[in-house]
Short mmCIF file of C-alpha atoms and ligand atoms in Angstrom, two decimals:
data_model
loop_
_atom_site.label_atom_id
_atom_site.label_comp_id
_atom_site.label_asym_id
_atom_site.label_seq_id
_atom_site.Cartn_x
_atom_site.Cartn_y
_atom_site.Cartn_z
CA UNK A 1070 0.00 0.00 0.00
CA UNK A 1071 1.09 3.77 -0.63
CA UNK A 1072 2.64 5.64 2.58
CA UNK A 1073 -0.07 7.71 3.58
CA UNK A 1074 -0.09 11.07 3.36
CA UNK A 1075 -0.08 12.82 7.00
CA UNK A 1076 0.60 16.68 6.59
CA UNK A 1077 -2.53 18.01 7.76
CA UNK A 1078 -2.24 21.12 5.79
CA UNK A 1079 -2.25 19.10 2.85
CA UNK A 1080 -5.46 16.87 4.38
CA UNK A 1081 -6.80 20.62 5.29
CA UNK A 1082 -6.56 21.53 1.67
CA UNK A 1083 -7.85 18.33 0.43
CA UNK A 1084 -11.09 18.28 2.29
CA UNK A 1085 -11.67 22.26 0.83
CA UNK A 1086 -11.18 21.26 -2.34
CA UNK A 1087 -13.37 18.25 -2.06
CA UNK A 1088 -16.39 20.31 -0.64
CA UNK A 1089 -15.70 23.52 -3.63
CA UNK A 1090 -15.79 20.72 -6.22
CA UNK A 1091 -19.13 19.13 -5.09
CA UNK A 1092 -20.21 22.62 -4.80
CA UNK A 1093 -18.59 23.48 -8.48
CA UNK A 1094 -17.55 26.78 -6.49
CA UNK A 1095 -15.39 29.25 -8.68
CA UNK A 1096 -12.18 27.94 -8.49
CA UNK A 1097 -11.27 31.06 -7.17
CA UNK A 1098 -12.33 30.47 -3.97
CA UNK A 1099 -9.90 27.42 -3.56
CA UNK A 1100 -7.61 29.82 -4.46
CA UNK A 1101 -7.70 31.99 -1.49
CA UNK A 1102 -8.62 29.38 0.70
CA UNK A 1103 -6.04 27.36 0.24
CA UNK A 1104 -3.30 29.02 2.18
CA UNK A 1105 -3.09 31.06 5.44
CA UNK A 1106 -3.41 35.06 5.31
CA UNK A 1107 -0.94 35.82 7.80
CA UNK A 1108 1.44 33.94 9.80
CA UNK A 1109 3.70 34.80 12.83
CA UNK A 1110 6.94 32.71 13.70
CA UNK A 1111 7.94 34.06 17.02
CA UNK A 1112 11.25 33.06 18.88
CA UNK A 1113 11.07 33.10 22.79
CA UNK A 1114 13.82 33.13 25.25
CA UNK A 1115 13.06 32.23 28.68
CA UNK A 1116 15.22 32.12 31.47
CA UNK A 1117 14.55 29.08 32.97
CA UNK A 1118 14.63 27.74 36.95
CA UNK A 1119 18.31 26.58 36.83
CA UNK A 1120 19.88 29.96 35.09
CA UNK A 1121 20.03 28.87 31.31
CA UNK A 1122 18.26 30.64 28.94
CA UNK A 1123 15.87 28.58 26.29
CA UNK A 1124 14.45 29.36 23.28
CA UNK A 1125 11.15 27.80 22.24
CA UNK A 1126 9.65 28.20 18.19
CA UNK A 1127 6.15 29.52 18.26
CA UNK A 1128 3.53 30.03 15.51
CA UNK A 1129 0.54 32.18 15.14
CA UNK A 1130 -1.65 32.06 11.53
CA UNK A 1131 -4.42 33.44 10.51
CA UNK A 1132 -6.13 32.05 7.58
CA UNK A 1133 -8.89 33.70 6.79
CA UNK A 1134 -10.73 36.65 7.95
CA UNK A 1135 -14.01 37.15 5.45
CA UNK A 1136 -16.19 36.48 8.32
CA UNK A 1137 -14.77 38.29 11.10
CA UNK A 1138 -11.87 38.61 13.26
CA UNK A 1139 -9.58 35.10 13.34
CA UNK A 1140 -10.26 32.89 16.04
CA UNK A 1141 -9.06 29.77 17.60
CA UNK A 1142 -6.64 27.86 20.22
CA UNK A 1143 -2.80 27.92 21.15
CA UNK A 1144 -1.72 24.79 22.04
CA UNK A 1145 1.75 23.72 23.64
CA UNK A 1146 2.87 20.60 22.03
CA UNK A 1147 6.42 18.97 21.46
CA UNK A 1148 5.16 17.80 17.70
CA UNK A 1149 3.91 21.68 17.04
CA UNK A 1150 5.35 22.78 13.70
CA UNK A 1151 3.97 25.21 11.03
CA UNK A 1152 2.15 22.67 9.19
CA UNK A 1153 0.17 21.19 11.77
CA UNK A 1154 -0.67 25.35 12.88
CA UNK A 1155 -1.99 26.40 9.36
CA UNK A 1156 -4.31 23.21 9.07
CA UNK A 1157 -5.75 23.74 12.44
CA UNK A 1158 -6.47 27.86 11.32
CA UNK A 1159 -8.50 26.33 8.27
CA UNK A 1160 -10.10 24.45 10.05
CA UNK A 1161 -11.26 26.90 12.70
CA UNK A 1162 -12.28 29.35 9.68
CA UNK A 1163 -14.34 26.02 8.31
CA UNK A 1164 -15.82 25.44 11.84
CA UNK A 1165 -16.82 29.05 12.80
CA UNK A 1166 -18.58 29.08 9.76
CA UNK A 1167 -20.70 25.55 10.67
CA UNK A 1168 -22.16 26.82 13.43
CA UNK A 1169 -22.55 30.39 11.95
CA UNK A 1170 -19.74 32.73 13.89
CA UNK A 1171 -18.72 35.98 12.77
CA UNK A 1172 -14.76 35.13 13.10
CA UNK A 1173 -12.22 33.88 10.52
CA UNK A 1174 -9.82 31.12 11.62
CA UNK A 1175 -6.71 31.61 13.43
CA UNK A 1176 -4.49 29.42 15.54
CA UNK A 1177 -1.10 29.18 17.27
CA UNK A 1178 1.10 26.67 19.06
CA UNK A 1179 4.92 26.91 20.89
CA UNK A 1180 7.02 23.71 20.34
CA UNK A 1181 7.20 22.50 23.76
CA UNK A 1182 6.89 19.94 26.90
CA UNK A 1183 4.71 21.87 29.37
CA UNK A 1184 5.18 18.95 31.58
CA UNK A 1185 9.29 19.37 31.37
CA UNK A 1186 8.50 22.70 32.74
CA UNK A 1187 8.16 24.45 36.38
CA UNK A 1188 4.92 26.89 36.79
CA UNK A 1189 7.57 29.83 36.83
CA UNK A 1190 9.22 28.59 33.12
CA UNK A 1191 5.36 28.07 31.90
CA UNK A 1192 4.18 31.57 33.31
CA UNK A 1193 7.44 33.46 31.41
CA UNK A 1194 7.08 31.31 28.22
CA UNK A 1195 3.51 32.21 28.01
CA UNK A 1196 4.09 35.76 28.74
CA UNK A 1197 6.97 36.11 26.07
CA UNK A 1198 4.90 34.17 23.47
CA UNK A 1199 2.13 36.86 23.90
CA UNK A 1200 4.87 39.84 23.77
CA UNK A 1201 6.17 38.57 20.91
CA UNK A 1202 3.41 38.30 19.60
CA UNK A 1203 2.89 42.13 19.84
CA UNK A 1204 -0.25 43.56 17.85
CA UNK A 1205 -0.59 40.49 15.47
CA UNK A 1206 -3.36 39.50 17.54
CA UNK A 1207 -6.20 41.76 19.22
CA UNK A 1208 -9.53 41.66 20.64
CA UNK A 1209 -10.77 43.08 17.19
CA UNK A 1210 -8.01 41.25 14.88
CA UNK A 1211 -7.59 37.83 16.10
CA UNK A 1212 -8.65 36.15 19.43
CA UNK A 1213 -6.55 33.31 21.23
CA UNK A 1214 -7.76 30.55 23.43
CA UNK A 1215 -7.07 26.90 25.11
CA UNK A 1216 -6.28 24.14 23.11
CA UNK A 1217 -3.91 20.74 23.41
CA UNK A 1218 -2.16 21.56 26.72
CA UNK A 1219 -3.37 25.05 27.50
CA UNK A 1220 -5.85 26.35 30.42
CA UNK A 1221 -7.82 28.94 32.35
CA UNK A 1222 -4.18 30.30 33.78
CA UNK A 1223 -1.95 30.02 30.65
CA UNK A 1224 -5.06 32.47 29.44
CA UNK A 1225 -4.91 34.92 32.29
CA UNK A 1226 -1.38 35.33 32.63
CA UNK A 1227 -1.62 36.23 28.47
CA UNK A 1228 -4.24 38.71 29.14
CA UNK A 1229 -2.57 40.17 31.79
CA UNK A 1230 0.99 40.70 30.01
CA UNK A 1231 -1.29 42.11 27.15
CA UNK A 1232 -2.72 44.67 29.77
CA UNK A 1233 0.25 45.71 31.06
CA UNK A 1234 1.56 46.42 27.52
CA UNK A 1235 -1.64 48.82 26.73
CA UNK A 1236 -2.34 49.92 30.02
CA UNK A 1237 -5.37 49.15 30.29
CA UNK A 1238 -8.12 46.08 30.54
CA UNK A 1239 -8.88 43.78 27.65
CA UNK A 1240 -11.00 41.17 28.36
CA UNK A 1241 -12.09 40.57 25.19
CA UNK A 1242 -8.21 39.77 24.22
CA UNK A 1243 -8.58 36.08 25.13
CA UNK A 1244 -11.12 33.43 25.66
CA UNK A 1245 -11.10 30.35 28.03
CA UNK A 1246 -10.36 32.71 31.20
CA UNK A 1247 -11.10 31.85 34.73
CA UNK A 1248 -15.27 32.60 35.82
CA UNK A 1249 -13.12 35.22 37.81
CA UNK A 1250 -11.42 36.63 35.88
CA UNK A 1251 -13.58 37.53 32.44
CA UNK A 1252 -14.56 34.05 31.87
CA UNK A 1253 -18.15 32.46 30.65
CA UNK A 1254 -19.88 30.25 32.77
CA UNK A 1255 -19.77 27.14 30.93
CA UNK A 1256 -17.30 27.39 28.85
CA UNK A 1257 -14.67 25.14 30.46
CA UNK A 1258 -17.35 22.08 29.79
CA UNK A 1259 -18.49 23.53 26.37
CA UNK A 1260 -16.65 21.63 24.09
CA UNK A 1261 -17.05 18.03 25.56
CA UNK A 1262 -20.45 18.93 25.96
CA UNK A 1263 -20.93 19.70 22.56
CA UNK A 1264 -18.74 15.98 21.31
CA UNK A 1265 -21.68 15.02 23.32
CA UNK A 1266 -24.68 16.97 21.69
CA UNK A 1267 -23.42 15.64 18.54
CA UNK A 1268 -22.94 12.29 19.36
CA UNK A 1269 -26.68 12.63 21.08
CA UNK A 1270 -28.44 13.75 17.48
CA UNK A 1271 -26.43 11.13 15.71
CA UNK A 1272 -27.96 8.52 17.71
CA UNK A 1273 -31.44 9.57 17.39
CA UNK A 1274 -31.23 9.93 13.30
CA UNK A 1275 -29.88 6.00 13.30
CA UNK A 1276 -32.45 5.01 16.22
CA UNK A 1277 -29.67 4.07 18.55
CA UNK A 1278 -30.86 4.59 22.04
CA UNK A 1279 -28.07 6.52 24.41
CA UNK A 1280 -29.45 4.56 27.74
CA UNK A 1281 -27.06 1.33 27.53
CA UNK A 1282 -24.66 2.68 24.58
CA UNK A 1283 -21.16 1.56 24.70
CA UNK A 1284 -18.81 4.67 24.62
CA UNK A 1285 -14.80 4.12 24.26
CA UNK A 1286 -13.08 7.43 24.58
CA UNK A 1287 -9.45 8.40 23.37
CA UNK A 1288 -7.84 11.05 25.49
CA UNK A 1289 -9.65 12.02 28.80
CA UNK A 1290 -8.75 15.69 28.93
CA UNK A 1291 -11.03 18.69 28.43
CA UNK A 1292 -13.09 17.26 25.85
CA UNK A 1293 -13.86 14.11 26.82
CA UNK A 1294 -13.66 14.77 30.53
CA UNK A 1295 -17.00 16.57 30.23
CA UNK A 1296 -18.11 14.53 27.54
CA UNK A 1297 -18.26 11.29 29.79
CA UNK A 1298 -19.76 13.08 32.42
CA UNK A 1299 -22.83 14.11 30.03
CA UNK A 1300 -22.83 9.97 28.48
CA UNK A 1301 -22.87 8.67 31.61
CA UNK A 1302 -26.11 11.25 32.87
CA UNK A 1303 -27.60 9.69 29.84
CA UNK A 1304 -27.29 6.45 30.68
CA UNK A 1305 -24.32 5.41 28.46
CA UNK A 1306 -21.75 3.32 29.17
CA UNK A 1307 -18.16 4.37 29.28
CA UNK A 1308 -16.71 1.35 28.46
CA UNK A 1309 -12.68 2.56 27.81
CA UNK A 1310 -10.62 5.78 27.75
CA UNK A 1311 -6.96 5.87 27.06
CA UNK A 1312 -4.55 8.75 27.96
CA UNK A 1313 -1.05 9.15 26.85
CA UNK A 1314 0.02 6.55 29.95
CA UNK A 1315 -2.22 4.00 29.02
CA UNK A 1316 -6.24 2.77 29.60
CA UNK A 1317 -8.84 1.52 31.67
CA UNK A 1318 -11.35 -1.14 30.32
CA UNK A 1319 -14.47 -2.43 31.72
CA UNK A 1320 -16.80 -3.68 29.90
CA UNK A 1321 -19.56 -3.10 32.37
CA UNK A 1322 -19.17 0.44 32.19
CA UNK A 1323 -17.10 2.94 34.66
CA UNK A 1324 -18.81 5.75 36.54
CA UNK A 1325 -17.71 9.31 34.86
CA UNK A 1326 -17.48 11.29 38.00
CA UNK A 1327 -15.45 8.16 39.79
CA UNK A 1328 -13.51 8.34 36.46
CA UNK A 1329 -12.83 11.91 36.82
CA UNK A 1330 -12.21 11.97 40.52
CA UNK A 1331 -9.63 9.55 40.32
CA UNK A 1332 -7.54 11.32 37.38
CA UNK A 1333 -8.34 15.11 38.70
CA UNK A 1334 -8.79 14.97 42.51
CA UNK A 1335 -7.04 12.16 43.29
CA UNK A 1336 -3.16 13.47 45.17
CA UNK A 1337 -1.98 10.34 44.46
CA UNK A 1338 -2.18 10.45 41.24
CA UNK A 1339 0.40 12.34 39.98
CA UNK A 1340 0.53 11.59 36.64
CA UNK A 1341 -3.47 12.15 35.80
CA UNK A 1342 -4.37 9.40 34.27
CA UNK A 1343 -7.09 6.80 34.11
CA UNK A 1344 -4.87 4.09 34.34
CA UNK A 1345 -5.11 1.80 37.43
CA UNK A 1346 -8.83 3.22 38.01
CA UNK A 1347 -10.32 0.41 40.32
CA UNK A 1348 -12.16 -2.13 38.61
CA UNK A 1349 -10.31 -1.67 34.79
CA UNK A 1350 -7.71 -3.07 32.50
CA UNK A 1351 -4.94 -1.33 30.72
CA UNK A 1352 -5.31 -1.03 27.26
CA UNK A 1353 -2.08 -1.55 25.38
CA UNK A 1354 -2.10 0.77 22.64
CA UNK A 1355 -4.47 3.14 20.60
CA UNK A 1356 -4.89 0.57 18.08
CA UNK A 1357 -6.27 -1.78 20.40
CA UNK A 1358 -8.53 0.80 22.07
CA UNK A 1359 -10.31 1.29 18.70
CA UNK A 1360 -10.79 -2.14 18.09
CA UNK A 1361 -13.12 -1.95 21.08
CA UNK A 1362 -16.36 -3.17 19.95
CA UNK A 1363 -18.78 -0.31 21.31
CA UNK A 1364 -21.66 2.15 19.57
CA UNK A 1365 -19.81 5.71 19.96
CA UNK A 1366 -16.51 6.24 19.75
CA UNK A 1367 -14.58 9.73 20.64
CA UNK A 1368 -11.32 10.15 19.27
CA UNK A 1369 -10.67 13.13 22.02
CA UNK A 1370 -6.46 13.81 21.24
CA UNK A 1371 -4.60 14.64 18.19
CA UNK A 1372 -4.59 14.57 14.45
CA UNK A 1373 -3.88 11.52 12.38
CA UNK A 1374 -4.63 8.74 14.73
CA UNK A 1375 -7.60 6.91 12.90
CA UNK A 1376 -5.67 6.35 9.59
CA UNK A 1377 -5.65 3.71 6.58
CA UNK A 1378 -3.77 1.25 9.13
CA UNK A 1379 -6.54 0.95 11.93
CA UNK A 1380 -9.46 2.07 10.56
CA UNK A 1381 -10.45 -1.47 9.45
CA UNK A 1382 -10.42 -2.84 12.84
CA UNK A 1383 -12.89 -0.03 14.35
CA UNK A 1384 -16.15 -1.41 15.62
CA UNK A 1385 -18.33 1.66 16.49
CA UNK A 1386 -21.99 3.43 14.75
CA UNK A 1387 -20.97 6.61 15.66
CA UNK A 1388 -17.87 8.88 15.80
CA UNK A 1389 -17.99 12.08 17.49
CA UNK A 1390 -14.88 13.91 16.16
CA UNK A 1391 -13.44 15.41 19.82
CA UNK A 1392 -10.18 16.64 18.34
CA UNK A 1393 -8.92 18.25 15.31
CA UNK A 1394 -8.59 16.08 12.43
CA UNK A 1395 -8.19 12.53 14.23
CA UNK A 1396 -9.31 10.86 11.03
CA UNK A 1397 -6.97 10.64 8.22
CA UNK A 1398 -9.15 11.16 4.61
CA UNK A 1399 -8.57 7.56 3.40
CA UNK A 1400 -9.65 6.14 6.89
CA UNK A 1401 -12.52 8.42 6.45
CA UNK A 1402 -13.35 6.19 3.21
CA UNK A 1403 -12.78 3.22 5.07
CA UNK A 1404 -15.06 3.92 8.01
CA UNK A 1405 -17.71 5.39 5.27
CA UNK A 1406 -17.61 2.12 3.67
CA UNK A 1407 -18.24 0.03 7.09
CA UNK A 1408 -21.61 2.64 7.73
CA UNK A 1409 -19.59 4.54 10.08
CA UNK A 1410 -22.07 7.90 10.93
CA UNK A 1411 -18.64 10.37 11.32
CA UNK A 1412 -19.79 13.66 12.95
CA UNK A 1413 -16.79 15.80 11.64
CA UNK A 1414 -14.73 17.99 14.42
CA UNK A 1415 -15.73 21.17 12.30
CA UNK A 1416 -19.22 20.50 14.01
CA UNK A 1417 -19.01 17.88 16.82
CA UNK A 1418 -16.25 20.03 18.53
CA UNK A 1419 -16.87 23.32 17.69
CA UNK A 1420 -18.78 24.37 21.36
CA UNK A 1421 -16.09 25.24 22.64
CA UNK A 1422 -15.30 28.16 20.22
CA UNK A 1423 -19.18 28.68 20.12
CA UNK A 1424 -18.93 29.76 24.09
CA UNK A 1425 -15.64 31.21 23.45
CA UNK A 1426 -17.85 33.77 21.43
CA UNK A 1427 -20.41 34.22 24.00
CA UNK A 1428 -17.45 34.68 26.19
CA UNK A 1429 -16.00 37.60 23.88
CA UNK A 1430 -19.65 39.20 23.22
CA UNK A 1431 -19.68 39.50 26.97
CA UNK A 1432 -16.58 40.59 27.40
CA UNK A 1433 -17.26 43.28 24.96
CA UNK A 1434 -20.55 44.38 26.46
CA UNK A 1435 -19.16 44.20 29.64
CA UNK A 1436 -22.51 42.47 31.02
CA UNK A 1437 -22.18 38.54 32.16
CA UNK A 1438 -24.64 35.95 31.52
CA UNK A 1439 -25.93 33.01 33.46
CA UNK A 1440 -25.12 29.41 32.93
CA UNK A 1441 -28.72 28.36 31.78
CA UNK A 1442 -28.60 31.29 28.77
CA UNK A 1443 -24.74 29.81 27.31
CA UNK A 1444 -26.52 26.45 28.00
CA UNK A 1445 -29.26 27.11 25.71
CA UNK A 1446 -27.93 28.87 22.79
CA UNK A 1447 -25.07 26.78 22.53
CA UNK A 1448 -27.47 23.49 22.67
CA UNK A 1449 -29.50 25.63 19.75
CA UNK A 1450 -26.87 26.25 17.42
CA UNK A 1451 -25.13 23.23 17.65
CA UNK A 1452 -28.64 21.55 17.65
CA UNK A 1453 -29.69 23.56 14.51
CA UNK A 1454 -26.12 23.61 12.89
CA UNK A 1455 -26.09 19.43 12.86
CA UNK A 1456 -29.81 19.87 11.49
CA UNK A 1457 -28.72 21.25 8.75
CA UNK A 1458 -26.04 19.37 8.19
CA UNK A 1459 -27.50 16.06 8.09
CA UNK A 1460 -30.46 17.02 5.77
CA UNK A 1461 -27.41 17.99 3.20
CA UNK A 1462 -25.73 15.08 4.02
CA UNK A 1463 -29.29 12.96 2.92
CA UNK A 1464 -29.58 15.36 0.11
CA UNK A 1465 -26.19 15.60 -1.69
CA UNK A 1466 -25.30 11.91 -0.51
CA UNK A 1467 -21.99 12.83 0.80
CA UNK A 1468 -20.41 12.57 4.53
CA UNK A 1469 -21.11 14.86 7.23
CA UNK A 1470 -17.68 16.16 6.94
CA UNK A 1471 -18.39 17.24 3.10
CA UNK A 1472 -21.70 18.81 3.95
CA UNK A 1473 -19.98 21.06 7.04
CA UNK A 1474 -17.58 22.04 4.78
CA UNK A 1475 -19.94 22.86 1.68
CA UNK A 1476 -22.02 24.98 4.08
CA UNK A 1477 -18.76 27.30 5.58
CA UNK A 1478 -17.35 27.12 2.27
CA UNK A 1479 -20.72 28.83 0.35
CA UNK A 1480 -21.18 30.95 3.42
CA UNK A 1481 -17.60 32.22 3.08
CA UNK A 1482 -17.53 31.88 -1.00
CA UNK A 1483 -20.91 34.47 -0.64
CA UNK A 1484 -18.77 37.02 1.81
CA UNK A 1485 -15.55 37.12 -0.55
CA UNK A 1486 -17.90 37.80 -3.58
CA UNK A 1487 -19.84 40.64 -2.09
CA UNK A 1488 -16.59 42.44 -0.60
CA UNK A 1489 -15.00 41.85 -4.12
CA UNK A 1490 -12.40 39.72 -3.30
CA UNK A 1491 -12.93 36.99 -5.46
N1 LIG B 470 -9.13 25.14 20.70
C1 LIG B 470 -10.54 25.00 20.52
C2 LIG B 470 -10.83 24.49 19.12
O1 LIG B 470 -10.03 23.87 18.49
C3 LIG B 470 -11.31 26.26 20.91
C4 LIG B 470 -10.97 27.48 20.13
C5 LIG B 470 -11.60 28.76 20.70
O2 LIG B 470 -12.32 28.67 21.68
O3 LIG B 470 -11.32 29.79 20.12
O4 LIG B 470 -11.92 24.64 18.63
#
């Protein structure tokens, strides 16, 4: 068989030009969506605990900006590179545009170990990355927030080096803040709770009752933390999650809060992670974790880790796309071929940038909402958003993934034609 092909700005570029084609868009429109407006390479010398100084590569690109400032996550990851940052911008610009945002995609990451690193080192790199940043991002130009290894702090400490710089309060600089401190109620859980939304109206269009569905989980982080905790209200059964250390597997189903007790509140657990959780079995390898006979699976991690090579072995109805891009295109085939119902990322994780907005309208109007109001217009556009896409998907006969894309692409295609740009 042919290597595959892993760049995922190349699989980013590839799934645009799939959706303008089965739209027979103006090939102009590929042409401007098929690389980033702007990108930032930023060096960043930190003076570390022991006295040496260390200087960590990070990115910031914006690719497009028809709809509305850029938008999207910084992560800190040792396998960052410029690549990897572009595709993720795309697809933020394709998934503000599912669920009907007025922002553009953006997105950043440093090349680094945050766990190699004291709080002190984490607090200066994340400070420096945001000074040297400068003016390339804004509350008006382009808006930062969590992502793979990035929190509530690594957000407030940004904010607050970004105050000191203007002298004065922006809020509306960041999203993913503290309740405290400018945050949104809600928006820690939002994006696991919106894996789960999706993964909910996916199971009622193939009849597949939640009460008693098997759920096997990759990653047990911010996603599908909150995800499992929703699954498990509904009745589901979280039947294995695997971390970077390893697994837990019971078939009979582990309780989420027991689950999240043990990795987040447990002292003893130093490393947070599942494995050991009483009752469960490791689970030897990703591989082997989606080979896990179950009804929803949540690939809640990185890129790239459903590809040609594992794909055949997965056992599931349902995938509800937790990370960015964790299915390759030609194990999209694959799993299209076996009846797989794949809700794409650009949809089943986007509510997590969909309360990052209501975070940054509040922040803006400088007037706070309560939990049941983010609750209930994130559950309606996400709601509405998969609506739509699934009567396109019936329509057209193509995937999910091809109908999100079709809809940001027409919506963006429509914006670019009126402002004359293409
Ligand atoms: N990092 C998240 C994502 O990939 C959230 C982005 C945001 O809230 O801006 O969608």
């Amino acid at each position: 068989m042919s290597k595959e092909n892993l760049n995922p700005k190349e699989i980013a570029q590839a799934q645009i030009k799939a959706a303008c084609d089965q739209l027979n868009a103006d090939p102009s429109i590929y042409e401007v969506l098929k690389e980033p407006a702007k990108v930032m390479q930023v060096s960043v010398p930190v003076k570390m605990d022991d006295g040496s100084v260390r200087t960590f590569v990070g990115y910031r690109s914006q690719h497009n900006i028809a709809l509305g400032p850029a938008k999207g996550g910084l992560r800190y990851h040792p396998d960052v590179h410029l690549d990897e940052v572009i595709a993720l911008s795309m697809w933020m610009t394709i998934k503000c545009a599912v669920v009907g945002l007025p922002y553009g995609g953006g997105k950043g990451g440093v090349v680094v170990d945050p766990k190699e690193l004291s709080q002190n080192e984490l607090e200066k790199l994340s400070r420096g990355f945001i000074r040297a940043l400068g003016d390339f991002v804004s509350p008006q130009k382009d808006i930062p927030a969590p992502d793979v290894n990035t929190n509530p702090q690594i957000m407030a400490w940004m904010m607050d080096e970004y105050d000191q710089i203007k002298g004065f309060n922006n809020p509306g600089l960041i999203t993913g803040k503290q309740v405290q401190l400018y945050g949104s109620l809600g928006r820690t859980e939002a994006t696991g709770r919106g894996t789960f939304i999706a993964a909910r109206e996916a199971a009622e269009r193939i009849g597949l009752p939640l009460e008693g569905a098997r759920v096997v989980m990759q990653g047990f982080g911010n996603v599908s933390t909150y995800a499992a905790l929703l699954f498990h209200e509904a009745g589901s059964k979280i039947i294995a999650v695997r971390d970077y250390y390893g697994g837990a597997y019971n078939p009979d189903g582990m309780d989420a809060q027991e689950l999240y007790d043990y990795v987040y509140n447990n002292p003893e657990n130093t490393r947070k992670t599942v494995v050991g959780f009483p009752g469960s079995e490791d689970i030897e390898s990703n591989d082997a974790l989606f080979a896990i006979d179950c009804e929803i699976l949540v690939p809640a991690a990185l890129e790239n880790m459903i590809t040609s090579a594992n794909a055949h072995t997965v056992s599931t109805k349902i995938i509800s796309e937790g990370a960015n891009g964790p299915i390759t295109p030609e194990a999209d085939k694959i799993l299209e071929e076996k009846g797989v119902l794949i809700v794409p990322d650009v949809l089943a994780n986007a509510g997590g940038v969909t309360v990052s907005y209501f975070e940054w309208v509040q922040n803006l109007q400088n007037f706070y909402w309560t939990l049941e109001e983010v609750n209930a217009r994130l559950e309606r556009i996400l709601v509405d958003a998969f609506e739509e896409i699934y009567t396109m998907k019936e329509e057209k006969g193509v995937s999910m993934r091809v109908a999100a894309y079709m809809k940001a692409i027409d919506a963006i295609a429509y914006n670019m034609k009126m402002r004359g740009t293409i």
